[in-house]
Short mmCIF file of C-alpha atoms in Angstrom, two decimals:
data_model
loop_
_atom_site.label_atom_id
_atom_site.label_comp_id
_atom_site.label_asym_id
_atom_site.label_seq_id
_atom_site.Cartn_x
_atom_site.Cartn_y
_atom_site.Cartn_z
CA MET R 176 6.31 50.81 2.44
CA MET R 177 4.18 46.76 2.82
CA ALA R 178 6.11 44.37 0.90
CA SER R 179 4.29 42.62 -1.39
CA GLN R 180 3.17 39.84 -0.07
CA HIS R 181 2.93 36.73 -3.09
CA SER R 182 0.61 33.52 -2.78
CA VAL R 183 3.33 30.99 -4.22
CA ALA R 184 1.94 28.13 -5.78
CA ARG R 185 3.89 24.95 -4.28
CA PRO R 186 3.00 21.64 -5.18
CA LEU R 187 0.15 20.10 -2.80
CA LEU R 188 0.64 16.56 -4.42
CA ILE R 189 4.44 15.72 -5.83
CA GLY R 190 5.06 13.44 -8.37
CA PRO R 191 8.18 10.53 -8.38
CA ASN R 192 10.98 12.28 -8.48
CA GLN R 193 10.20 15.38 -7.27
CA PHE R 194 12.29 16.14 -4.68
CA LEU R 195 9.53 18.63 -2.65
CA ILE R 196 7.78 18.38 0.93
CA GLY R 197 4.15 17.17 -0.42
CA TYR R 198 2.05 14.54 -0.28
CA GLN R 199 3.35 11.23 -2.32
CA ALA R 200 -0.04 9.57 -4.73
CA GLN R 201 0.81 5.61 -4.42
CA ARG R 202 1.41 4.36 -7.97
CA GLU R 203 2.15 1.09 -7.24
CA TRP R 204 -1.60 -0.20 -6.40
CA ALA R 205 -3.76 0.15 -9.29
CA TRP R 206 -6.22 -1.75 -12.00
CA LEU R 207 -4.49 -5.10 -10.95
CA ILE R 208 -4.93 -4.96 -7.45
CA ALA R 209 -8.35 -3.27 -7.74
CA CYS R 210 -8.84 -6.61 -9.93
CA ALA R 211 -7.69 -9.44 -6.68
CA PHE R 212 -10.10 -7.07 -4.91
CA PHE R 213 -12.72 -7.41 -6.24
CA PHE R 214 -12.48 -11.03 -7.56
CA GLY R 215 -12.31 -12.15 -4.18
CA LYS R 216 -14.70 -9.87 -2.81
CA VAL R 217 -17.97 -11.32 -5.37
CA GLY R 218 -16.40 -14.61 -5.31
CA ALA R 219 -15.70 -14.98 -1.50
CA GLY R 220 -19.28 -13.34 -1.33
CA THR R 221 -21.30 -15.22 -3.88
CA PHE R 222 -19.88 -19.06 -2.53
CA LEU R 223 -20.57 -17.99 0.69
CA LEU R 224 -24.46 -16.58 0.18
CA SER R 225 -24.88 -20.01 -1.84
CA TYR R 226 -23.87 -21.98 0.74
CA LEU R 227 -26.01 -20.15 3.23
CA ILE R 228 -28.72 -20.97 0.52
CA GLY R 229 -27.73 -24.39 -0.16
CA PHE R 230 -26.97 -23.08 -4.01
CA LYS R 231 -24.15 -25.15 -5.40
CA LEU R 232 -23.65 -23.27 -9.34
CA GLY R 233 -23.35 -19.81 -7.51
CA ALA R 234 -21.01 -21.72 -5.06
CA LEU R 235 -19.04 -22.61 -8.65
CA VAL R 236 -18.83 -19.61 -10.09
CA GLY R 237 -17.90 -18.08 -6.44
CA LEU R 238 -15.20 -20.81 -6.48
CA LEU R 239 -13.77 -20.41 -9.57
CA ALA R 240 -13.46 -15.98 -9.36
CA VAL R 241 -11.47 -16.84 -6.61
CA GLY R 242 -9.50 -19.88 -7.67
CA VAL R 243 -8.91 -18.06 -11.42
CA LEU R 244 -10.14 -14.48 -11.80
CA LYS R 245 -8.71 -13.71 -8.15
CA THR R 246 -4.82 -15.78 -8.14
CA THR R 247 -4.33 -14.32 -11.74
CA ALA R 248 -4.56 -11.29 -11.17
CA HIS R 249 -2.58 -11.61 -8.23
CA LEU R 250 0.18 -13.63 -10.05
CA LEU R 251 0.03 -10.91 -12.41
CA PHE R 252 0.87 -8.23 -10.41
CA LEU R 253 3.68 -10.24 -8.48
CA GLY R 254 7.03 -8.55 -9.35
CA ARG R 255 7.92 -12.85 -8.91
CA PRO R 256 5.10 -14.44 -9.82
CA ALA R 257 6.72 -17.45 -9.07
CA ARG R 258 7.89 -17.48 -5.94
CA PHE R 259 4.14 -16.67 -4.30
CA LEU R 260 4.53 -19.66 -2.52
CA TYR R 261 7.24 -17.81 0.01
CA ALA R 262 4.28 -15.74 1.13
CA LEU R 263 2.95 -18.44 3.48
CA ARG R 264 5.65 -17.70 5.78
CA CYS R 265 4.67 -14.94 7.55
CA TRP R 266 0.74 -15.70 8.59
CA ARG R 267 1.48 -14.19 12.55
CA THR R 268 1.70 -11.04 11.25
CA SER R 269 1.19 -10.12 7.98
CA TRP R 270 -2.33 -10.09 6.84
CA ILE R 271 -1.64 -11.11 2.56
CA SER R 272 0.39 -13.90 4.19
CA ARG R 273 -2.90 -14.84 6.32
CA GLY R 274 -5.14 -14.04 3.26
CA ILE R 275 -2.90 -16.63 1.23
CA HIS R 276 -3.68 -18.58 3.61
CA GLY R 277 -7.16 -18.54 3.17
CA ILE R 278 -7.59 -19.25 -0.29
CA GLY R 279 -5.43 -21.87 -0.21
CA ILE R 280 -8.16 -23.25 2.47
CA PHE R 281 -11.04 -21.39 0.82
CA LEU R 282 -10.28 -22.69 -2.48
CA VAL R 283 -9.52 -26.68 -1.38
CA PHE R 284 -12.73 -27.44 1.37
CA GLY R 285 -14.66 -25.80 -1.30
CA ALA R 286 -13.45 -27.45 -3.98
CA LEU R 287 -14.13 -30.91 -1.85
CA TYR R 288 -17.87 -29.03 -0.69
CA LEU R 289 -18.65 -28.66 -4.51
CA SER R 290 -17.59 -32.53 -5.47
CA PRO R 291 -20.46 -35.27 -4.76
CA GLU R 292 -21.15 -33.77 -7.67
CA VAL R 293 -18.99 -34.64 -10.38
CA VAL R 294 -17.23 -37.56 -8.47
CA SER R 295 -18.90 -39.92 -5.99
CA PHE R 296 -16.61 -40.98 -3.97
CA VAL R 297 -16.74 -38.53 -1.69
CA PRO R 298 -19.16 -38.87 1.42
CA ASP R 299 -21.69 -36.42 1.43
CA GLY R 300 -20.94 -36.09 5.67
CA LEU R 301 -17.52 -34.93 4.58
CA ALA R 302 -18.54 -33.07 1.95
CA ARG R 303 -21.00 -31.00 4.08
CA ALA R 304 -17.93 -30.53 7.01
CA CYS R 305 -16.34 -28.87 3.85
CA GLY R 306 -18.31 -26.44 3.45
CA VAL R 307 -18.34 -25.46 6.31
CA VAL R 308 -14.22 -24.74 6.26
CA ALA R 309 -14.87 -23.43 3.27
CA ALA R 310 -17.79 -20.65 4.45
CA LEU R 311 -15.39 -19.89 7.14
CA ALA R 312 -12.34 -19.06 4.78
CA ALA R 313 -14.95 -17.48 2.77
CA VAL R 314 -15.21 -14.77 5.16
CA LEU R 315 -11.68 -14.38 5.76
CA VAL R 316 -10.99 -14.32 1.32
CA MET R 317 -13.95 -11.87 1.95
CA VAL R 318 -12.41 -9.07 4.54
CA TYR R 319 -8.30 -9.74 4.55
CA ASP R 320 -8.13 -7.37 1.83
CA GLY R 321 -9.34 -4.48 4.57
CA PHE R 322 -6.77 -5.40 7.01
CA VAL R 323 -4.36 -5.10 4.33
CA MET R 324 -5.51 -1.49 4.05
CA LYS R 325 -5.83 -0.72 7.79
CA ALA R 326 -2.48 -2.46 7.88
CA SER R 327 -1.08 -0.43 5.21
CA LYS R 328 0.79 2.73 7.83
CA GLY R 329 1.42 4.62 4.97
CA ILE R 330 -1.26 5.61 4.25
CA PRO R 331 -3.23 7.23 6.64
CA PHE R 332 -6.34 7.58 4.85
CA TRP R 333 -6.32 3.58 4.44
CA ASP R 334 -4.90 3.16 8.48
CA SER R 335 -8.31 3.06 9.49
CA TYR R 336 -10.60 -0.22 10.70
CA LEU R 337 -13.69 1.05 8.34
CA MET R 338 -11.58 -0.56 5.84
CA PRO R 339 -12.42 -3.98 6.86
CA VAL R 340 -15.75 -3.31 7.46
CA LEU R 341 -16.26 -1.67 3.99
CA VAL R 342 -14.53 -4.49 2.29
CA LEU R 343 -16.84 -7.44 4.13
CA CYS R 344 -20.06 -5.17 3.14
CA TYR R 345 -19.31 -5.15 -0.48
CA ALA R 346 -18.40 -8.52 -0.76
CA LEU R 347 -21.93 -9.29 1.00
CA LEU R 348 -23.52 -7.28 -1.33
CA GLY R 349 -22.15 -8.36 -4.52
CA GLY R 350 -22.42 -11.71 -2.78
CA THR R 351 -26.23 -11.45 -2.90
CA THR R 352 -26.77 -9.68 -6.25
CA VAL R 353 -24.53 -11.82 -7.94
CA THR R 354 -25.98 -15.44 -6.34
CA LEU R 355 -29.40 -13.83 -7.42
CA ALA R 356 -28.40 -13.13 -11.32
CA LEU R 357 -27.69 -16.41 -11.71
CA GLN R 358 -30.74 -17.41 -9.70
CA VAL R 359 -32.66 -15.80 -12.80
CA ILE R 360 -30.08 -17.43 -15.44
CA SER R 361 -30.08 -20.74 -13.69
CA GLY R 362 -34.09 -20.59 -14.29
CA GLU R 363 -34.67 -21.66 -10.55
CA ALA R 364 -36.51 -19.30 -8.58
CA THR R 365 -34.73 -16.52 -6.26
CA GLU R 366 -34.52 -16.46 -2.80
CA SER R 367 -36.57 -13.51 -1.04
CA SER R 368 -34.68 -13.20 1.78
CA LEU R 369 -31.66 -12.71 -0.77
CA GLU R 370 -33.61 -10.16 -2.46
CA TRP R 371 -33.84 -8.25 0.92
CA LEU R 372 -30.41 -8.58 2.04
CA GLN R 373 -29.83 -7.00 -1.19
CA VAL R 374 -31.72 -4.36 -0.25
CA ALA R 375 -30.59 -3.35 3.34
CA MET R 376 -26.96 -3.56 1.88
CA LEU R 377 -27.66 -0.71 -0.41
CA VAL R 378 -28.41 0.87 2.17
CA LEU R 379 -26.08 0.29 4.69
CA ASN R 380 -22.78 0.68 2.16
CA LEU R 381 -24.02 3.90 0.81
CA VAL R 382 -24.27 4.58 4.82
CA LEU R 383 -20.33 3.40 5.31
CA ILE R 384 -18.89 4.86 1.72
CA GLY R 385 -20.05 8.46 4.40
CA VAL R 386 -18.93 7.57 7.00
CA VAL R 387 -15.49 6.63 5.73
CA VAL R 388 -15.24 9.68 3.34
CA PHE R 389 -16.90 11.87 6.40
CA SER R 390 -14.37 10.34 9.02
CA ALA R 391 -11.50 10.48 6.91
CA ARG R 392 -11.95 14.18 6.96
CA VAL R 393 -11.18 14.64 10.12
CA ARG R 394 -9.02 11.49 11.69
CA SER R 395 -5.80 13.46 8.87
CA ALA R 396 -4.43 15.56 6.70
CA ALA R 397 -4.01 13.45 4.19
CA ALA R 398 -7.09 11.14 4.60
CA GLN R 399 -8.85 14.62 4.31
CA LEU R 400 -6.96 15.22 1.54
CA ALA R 401 -7.18 11.29 -0.29
CA THR R 402 -10.91 12.52 0.09
CA ALA R 403 -11.07 15.86 -1.71
CA LEU R 404 -8.59 13.46 -4.91
CA LEU R 405 -11.82 10.99 -4.06
CA THR R 406 -14.42 13.88 -4.49
CA ARG R 407 -13.00 15.70 -7.18
CA GLY R 408 -11.56 16.09 -10.26
CA PRO R 409 -11.11 12.97 -13.18
CA LEU R 410 -10.99 10.53 -9.64
CA GLY R 411 -13.50 12.42 -8.48
CA ALA R 412 -15.93 11.33 -11.52
CA VAL R 413 -15.06 7.65 -11.55
CA PHE R 414 -16.47 7.65 -7.36
CA LEU R 415 -18.92 9.76 -7.74
CA VAL R 416 -21.01 8.61 -11.09
CA ILE R 417 -19.32 4.95 -11.54
CA ALA R 418 -18.68 3.64 -7.55
CA VAL R 419 -21.58 5.48 -5.89
CA GLY R 420 -24.17 6.86 -9.19
CA VAL R 421 -24.48 3.91 -10.90
CA GLY R 422 -22.76 1.09 -8.36
CA ILE R 423 -25.26 2.13 -5.44
CA VAL R 424 -28.59 4.81 -6.79
CA ALA R 425 -28.77 2.74 -9.97
CA THR R 426 -28.43 -0.29 -9.23
CA GLY R 427 -31.29 0.53 -5.72
CA ALA R 428 -33.34 1.90 -8.33
CA LEU R 429 -32.93 -1.14 -11.00
CA VAL R 430 -33.87 -3.54 -7.71
CA THR R 431 -36.25 -1.24 -6.70
CA VAL R 432 -38.36 -2.01 -9.78
CA SER R 433 -37.76 -5.77 -9.73
CA LEU R 434 -39.08 -6.19 -6.34
CA ALA R 435 -42.01 -3.75 -7.66
CA SER R 436 -42.28 -5.56 -10.89
CA GLY R 437 -41.00 -9.10 -10.45
CA SER R 438 -39.21 -8.07 -13.38
CA HIS R 439 -36.34 -10.26 -14.14
CA THR R 440 -34.07 -8.13 -16.11
CA ALA R 441 -34.34 -5.46 -13.59
CA LEU R 442 -32.73 -7.65 -11.44
CA VAL R 443 -29.70 -9.06 -13.78
CA ALA R 444 -28.96 -5.28 -15.11
CA GLY R 445 -28.87 -4.13 -10.93
CA ALA R 446 -26.41 -7.47 -10.57
CA MET R 447 -24.09 -5.50 -13.42
CA THR R 448 -23.80 -2.16 -12.09
CA ASP R 449 -23.81 -2.98 -8.88
CA LEU R 450 -20.24 -5.49 -9.83
CA VAL R 451 -19.27 -1.94 -11.72
CA GLY R 452 -19.92 0.00 -8.99
CA HIS R 453 -17.80 -2.51 -6.94
CA PHE R 454 -15.19 -2.29 -9.31
CA PHE R 455 -14.49 1.12 -9.06
CA VAL R 456 -14.73 2.19 -5.37
CA PHE R 457 -12.36 0.11 -4.49
CA PHE R 458 -9.64 1.31 -7.56
CA SER R 459 -11.13 4.61 -6.79
CA VAL R 460 -10.23 3.96 -2.38
CA LEU R 461 -6.65 2.19 -3.71
CA ARG R 462 -5.54 5.75 -6.31
CA ALA R 463 -6.34 8.08 -3.53
CA GLY R 464 -3.96 6.59 -1.46
CA LEU R 465 -1.36 9.56 -0.53
CA HIS R 466 2.08 9.15 1.72
CA PRO R 467 2.05 12.25 3.63
CA PRO R 468 4.72 14.44 4.07
CA ILE R 469 7.58 14.37 5.97
CA ARG R 470 7.45 17.52 8.06
CA PRO R 471 4.62 18.97 8.59
CA LEU R 472 3.49 21.26 6.10
CA ALA R 473 1.85 25.41 5.55
CA LEU R 474 -0.66 25.11 3.68
CA THR R 475 -0.53 28.86 3.21
CA GLY R 476 0.34 29.39 -0.34
CA MET R 477 -0.30 26.07 -1.57
CA ARG R 478 -2.68 24.61 -3.97
CA LEU R 479 -4.06 21.05 -5.23
CA VAL R 480 -1.30 21.28 -8.40
CA GLY R 481 0.72 18.77 -9.72
CA ALA R 482 -2.14 16.26 -9.00
CA ALA R 483 -1.21 14.10 -12.58
CA ARG R 484 -2.69 11.23 -11.88
CA MET V 150 23.12 -3.86 21.68
CA THR V 151 23.75 -1.76 19.71
CA ARG V 152 21.26 0.01 17.13
CA TRP V 153 22.90 2.30 14.20
CA GLY V 154 21.39 5.43 13.57
CA MET V 155 21.25 9.43 12.21
CA VAL V 156 21.89 12.08 12.91
CA ILE V 157 20.78 14.96 10.47
CA ASP V 158 21.58 18.45 10.81
CA LEU V 159 19.25 20.91 8.96
CA ASP V 160 21.39 23.53 9.84
CA ARG V 161 24.30 22.61 8.07
CA CYS V 162 22.38 20.77 4.11
CA VAL V 163 23.11 23.30 1.62
CA GLY V 164 21.32 20.95 -0.66
CA CYS V 165 23.97 20.44 -3.14
CA ASN V 166 23.26 15.93 -2.92
CA ALA V 167 26.44 15.26 -2.87
CA CYS V 168 24.98 11.98 -0.56
CA THR V 169 22.16 11.57 -3.28
CA VAL V 170 25.38 11.01 -6.11
CA ALA V 171 27.41 9.39 -3.34
CA CYS V 172 24.96 6.88 -2.54
CA LYS V 173 24.48 5.94 -6.37
CA ILE V 174 28.12 5.87 -6.65
CA GLU V 175 28.41 3.08 -3.51
CA ASN V 176 25.38 1.15 -4.71
CA GLY V 177 24.78 0.83 -7.72
CA THR V 178 21.53 1.60 -7.49
CA PRO V 179 19.11 2.17 -10.84
CA PRO V 180 17.32 4.90 -12.11
CA ASP V 181 14.57 6.26 -10.11
CA HIS V 182 15.91 4.47 -6.99
CA TYR V 183 17.23 7.74 -4.67
CA TRP V 184 17.97 5.33 -1.29
CA ALA V 185 19.54 8.99 -0.26
CA ARG V 186 17.52 11.91 -1.71
CA VAL V 187 17.51 15.56 -0.39
CA TYR V 188 13.57 17.41 -0.30
CA THR V 189 13.49 20.99 -0.92
CA GLU V 190 11.09 22.76 1.53
CA GLU V 191 9.61 26.26 0.85
CA THR V 192 7.95 27.88 3.78
CA GLY V 193 6.84 31.74 4.01
CA THR V 194 5.22 33.85 2.29
CA PHE V 195 7.43 36.08 -0.33
CA PRO V 196 9.55 38.17 0.53
CA GLU V 197 9.61 36.65 3.96
CA THR V 198 10.86 33.06 2.73
CA LYS V 199 12.95 30.44 3.57
CA THR V 200 14.05 27.28 2.61
CA THR V 201 15.13 24.61 4.28
CA TYR V 202 17.02 21.68 2.17
CA VAL V 203 15.64 17.85 4.05
CA PRO V 204 17.68 14.86 3.13
CA ALA V 205 15.32 11.32 3.47
CA LEU V 206 16.56 8.62 3.40
CA CYS V 207 15.24 5.11 4.75
CA ASN V 208 14.84 5.80 8.65
CA HIS V 209 15.17 2.13 10.07
CA CYS V 210 12.20 2.24 11.84
CA ALA V 211 12.66 0.05 15.46
CA ASP V 212 9.06 -0.79 14.87
CA ALA V 213 9.77 -1.09 11.22
CA PRO V 214 5.72 -1.15 9.60
CA CYS V 215 7.04 -2.78 6.28
CA VAL V 216 8.70 -5.64 8.00
CA THR V 217 5.68 -6.12 9.80
CA VAL V 218 3.17 -6.27 6.79
CA CYS V 219 5.68 -8.31 4.17
CA PRO V 220 4.27 -11.96 3.77
CA THR V 221 7.63 -13.54 3.15
CA GLY V 222 10.03 -12.68 5.65
CA ALA V 223 12.51 -10.41 2.80
CA SER V 224 12.03 -7.10 4.85
CA HIS V 225 13.90 -7.54 8.39
CA THR V 226 15.45 -6.30 11.07
CA ARG V 227 19.02 -6.86 12.05
CA GLU V 228 20.15 -6.58 15.56
CA ASP V 229 21.96 -3.92 14.69
CA GLY V 230 18.32 -2.14 13.94
CA ILE V 231 18.96 -2.12 10.81
CA VAL V 232 15.57 -2.83 8.09
CA LEU V 233 16.91 -5.15 5.28
CA VAL V 234 15.04 -6.39 2.28
CA ASN V 235 16.17 -10.05 1.01
CA ASP V 236 15.61 -9.99 -2.85
CA LYS V 237 15.51 -13.71 -3.23
CA ILE V 238 12.70 -14.52 -0.99
CA CYS V 239 10.62 -10.85 -2.16
CA ILE V 240 7.92 -11.51 -4.41
CA GLY V 241 7.65 -7.73 -5.23
CA CYS V 242 3.58 -6.73 -3.52
CA ARG V 243 4.50 -4.21 -2.68
CA ALA V 244 2.79 -4.40 0.61
CA CYS V 245 5.85 -2.10 1.90
CA MET V 246 5.66 0.57 -0.20
CA MET V 247 2.40 1.04 0.93
CA ALA V 248 3.56 0.59 4.82
CA CYS V 249 5.90 2.72 4.27
CA PRO V 250 4.97 6.46 5.05
CA TYR V 251 8.75 7.69 4.33
CA SER V 252 8.41 6.47 0.49
CA ASN V 253 11.28 4.93 1.31
CA ARG V 254 10.84 1.44 -1.09
CA PHE V 255 11.42 1.53 -4.46
CA PHE V 256 10.19 -1.20 -6.77
CA LEU V 257 12.89 -2.63 -9.27
CA ARG V 258 10.31 -3.18 -12.67
CA ASN V 259 11.21 -6.51 -14.44
CA GLY V 260 12.94 -5.27 -17.57
CA ALA V 261 14.07 -2.43 -15.31
CA LEU V 262 17.98 -3.28 -16.07
CA GLU V 263 18.25 -4.23 -19.28
CA THR V 264 19.80 -1.22 -20.68
CA GLY V 265 22.20 1.00 -18.59
CA TYR V 266 21.44 4.62 -17.72
CA HIS V 267 23.06 5.71 -20.92
CA GLY V 268 21.91 3.22 -23.32
CA GLU V 269 24.26 -0.41 -23.78
CA ARG V 270 25.12 -1.42 -20.52
CA THR V 271 29.16 0.22 -18.54
CA ASP V 272 30.80 -2.18 -16.89
CA TYR V 273 29.79 -0.52 -13.32
CA GLU V 274 26.41 -1.26 -13.92
CA ASP V 275 26.97 -4.68 -15.70
CA TYR V 276 28.87 -5.32 -11.31
CA LYS V 277 26.44 -3.13 -9.17
CA TRP V 278 23.12 -4.27 -11.09
CA SER V 279 23.97 -7.99 -10.58
CA LEU V 280 23.29 -7.26 -7.30
CA PHE V 281 19.76 -6.25 -7.96
CA THR V 282 17.21 -8.34 -8.78
CA GLU V 283 14.28 -7.82 -10.76
CA GLY V 284 10.46 -7.51 -9.18
CA THR V 285 11.50 -6.96 -5.99
CA VAL V 286 11.74 -3.67 -3.83
CA THR V 287 14.81 -2.00 -2.70
CA LYS V 288 15.95 0.76 -0.49
CA CYS V 289 18.76 1.96 1.57
CA THR V 290 20.33 -0.29 3.82
CA PHE V 291 22.09 2.37 5.59
CA CYS V 292 25.66 0.90 3.44
CA ALA V 293 24.95 -2.35 5.72
CA HIS V 294 28.30 -3.54 3.70
CA ARG V 295 30.46 -0.74 5.17
CA VAL V 296 29.03 -1.32 8.38
CA ASP V 297 29.89 -4.97 9.10
CA ASP V 298 33.23 -2.91 7.89
CA GLY V 299 33.90 -0.76 10.27
CA LEU V 300 33.23 2.54 7.84
CA LEU V 301 30.84 4.73 7.88
CA PRO V 302 27.59 5.11 5.54
CA ALA V 303 28.62 6.84 1.57
CA CYS V 304 26.46 9.67 2.26
CA VAL V 305 27.76 10.49 5.88
CA VAL V 306 31.35 10.27 4.88
CA THR V 307 30.66 12.29 1.71
CA CYS V 308 28.64 15.08 2.97
CA PRO V 309 30.49 18.23 2.34
CA THR V 310 29.13 20.41 5.42
CA GLU V 311 29.32 17.07 8.21
CA ALA V 312 25.32 17.79 8.40
CA ARG V 313 25.24 14.07 8.62
CA VAL V 314 26.14 12.38 11.67
CA PHE V 315 26.35 8.06 12.60
CA GLY V 316 26.17 6.53 15.65
CA ASP V 317 24.91 3.83 17.72
CA LEU V 318 21.68 5.42 20.14
CA GLU V 319 22.09 2.99 21.83
CA ASP V 320 25.60 4.85 23.66
CA GLU V 321 24.79 7.33 25.29
CA ASP V 322 28.11 8.98 24.87
CA SER V 323 27.91 7.97 20.65
CA ASP V 324 27.98 12.07 19.17
CA VAL V 325 24.42 10.75 17.72
CA SER V 326 22.70 10.66 20.82
CA VAL V 327 24.94 13.50 22.38
CA LEU V 328 23.21 15.64 19.30
CA ILE V 329 19.75 14.48 20.01
CA ARG V 330 20.01 15.02 23.48
CA GLU V 331 21.51 18.63 23.40
CA ARG V 332 19.58 19.76 19.75
CA GLY V 333 16.72 18.03 21.10
CA GLY V 334 16.01 15.63 18.18
CA THR V 335 12.99 14.94 16.14
CA GLN V 336 11.96 11.60 14.58
CA PRO V 337 10.00 12.74 11.23
CA LEU V 338 6.45 11.46 11.74
CA SER V 339 6.57 10.49 15.35
CA GLU V 340 3.18 10.21 16.03
CA LEU V 341 2.83 7.27 13.42
CA GLY V 342 5.12 5.00 17.08
CA THR V 343 7.82 3.44 14.07
CA ASN V 344 10.44 4.65 16.34
CA PRO V 345 12.96 5.54 13.36
CA SER V 346 16.47 5.78 13.39
CA VAL V 347 16.55 8.97 11.65
CA TYR V 348 16.36 12.43 13.48
CA TYR V 349 16.94 15.70 12.47
CA VAL V 350 17.77 18.81 14.37
CA GLU V 351 17.70 22.02 13.58
CA GLY V 352 17.49 25.88 15.27
CA ARG V 353 20.88 26.60 16.36
#
């Protein structure tokens, strides 16, 4: 007599204190880290692009986004925020430490670069030199988050050199849209080269998201499962609808309208949709971070249950 | 140079969780912090199924990614290979938790130690929890305080089936080295290159 075969619904994703072999979702880096990443990239990107076109208001907004919003998000997240200066110690090995050095240099030299607008005792030559240092530090602030993710060996989905590339490209896109929106709001003529850079970055970021998702599908089982989370269920809705749909498709449509008609309203609206998408891209990527099982899983009979996120 | 390590015999483990409890008693870990724990692995399809109990703890990796990413140096490796967290300089960024492929680190949230397991804190909890700092990351210490006194880790001493063996991986004649050599010990997720100091043997 043949034995009946039952496929047991064992969870692939296991929750905290559920002592089974399976994938475990990281639950620590969420809203506040997503905010810190977002403000850091957009702020540093805005500073860099505004610096390159000599738009001081944009540089100031970028500096404040990093100096106030990013640092506040980080300090709110830390378990022991009063000790944050200890994080300067391990710059030889830790990307977080390098990033904090970069933020410090960026804030000090960025403030010196902008200081002639407020005080008269800083020579213009010194301010220009400080601007160069601040711009270089801004690049580090833009990109270090990606290296922090790359260094997270416990999360195979993040452990890819595509992360710093994605982070850098999003920082450039965010910086471009915010700089253009600020030019419109402040009544200045928009920089046409930035408008075309915005279009190019939108296309590049869409391609990059595709590359990140598809490369993860062939890299490891944990990365593959992370992309399944990204494209299905509640997180899939956030990623596909808000991050990609609003952040890239809607932004692209609004930017096209803006370029075709010269509509400033469409340009500012495009900046808003881009920023919303930008935040949720990295929020989704953070939430899709999965730790691999400590032993290889026999996938027979297993399904995506227990994935309450 | 000593490098402390552990070999866990999966054929011997019966999943009694005595190690889990012994660790809790010895280290007084707060709720939800299971430095030693036992995973249940179910394989096969009914009626040909198998349950394996897989004890887990910090692997005290020789190339520990948690140490590399730590921005403060709080996560560090001792000369004898034991990986520890200095809670006096940990800032609670939790990068080590993202870097650890084995989910063997735990974040002690602010306020977590205000009440005991069952409401008001006991004298035992008062004493043990005074050794922890809220807002920092905790992990298995290989019972470094016992090892320094020449004792075995609590989980090893308490195991009723002697599934856990502790010793010096650098000593070719130690029990752990012999077990690894003769039984083909494997490291968890060895493909990641972290070189764990915990090995598993099975399939006698």
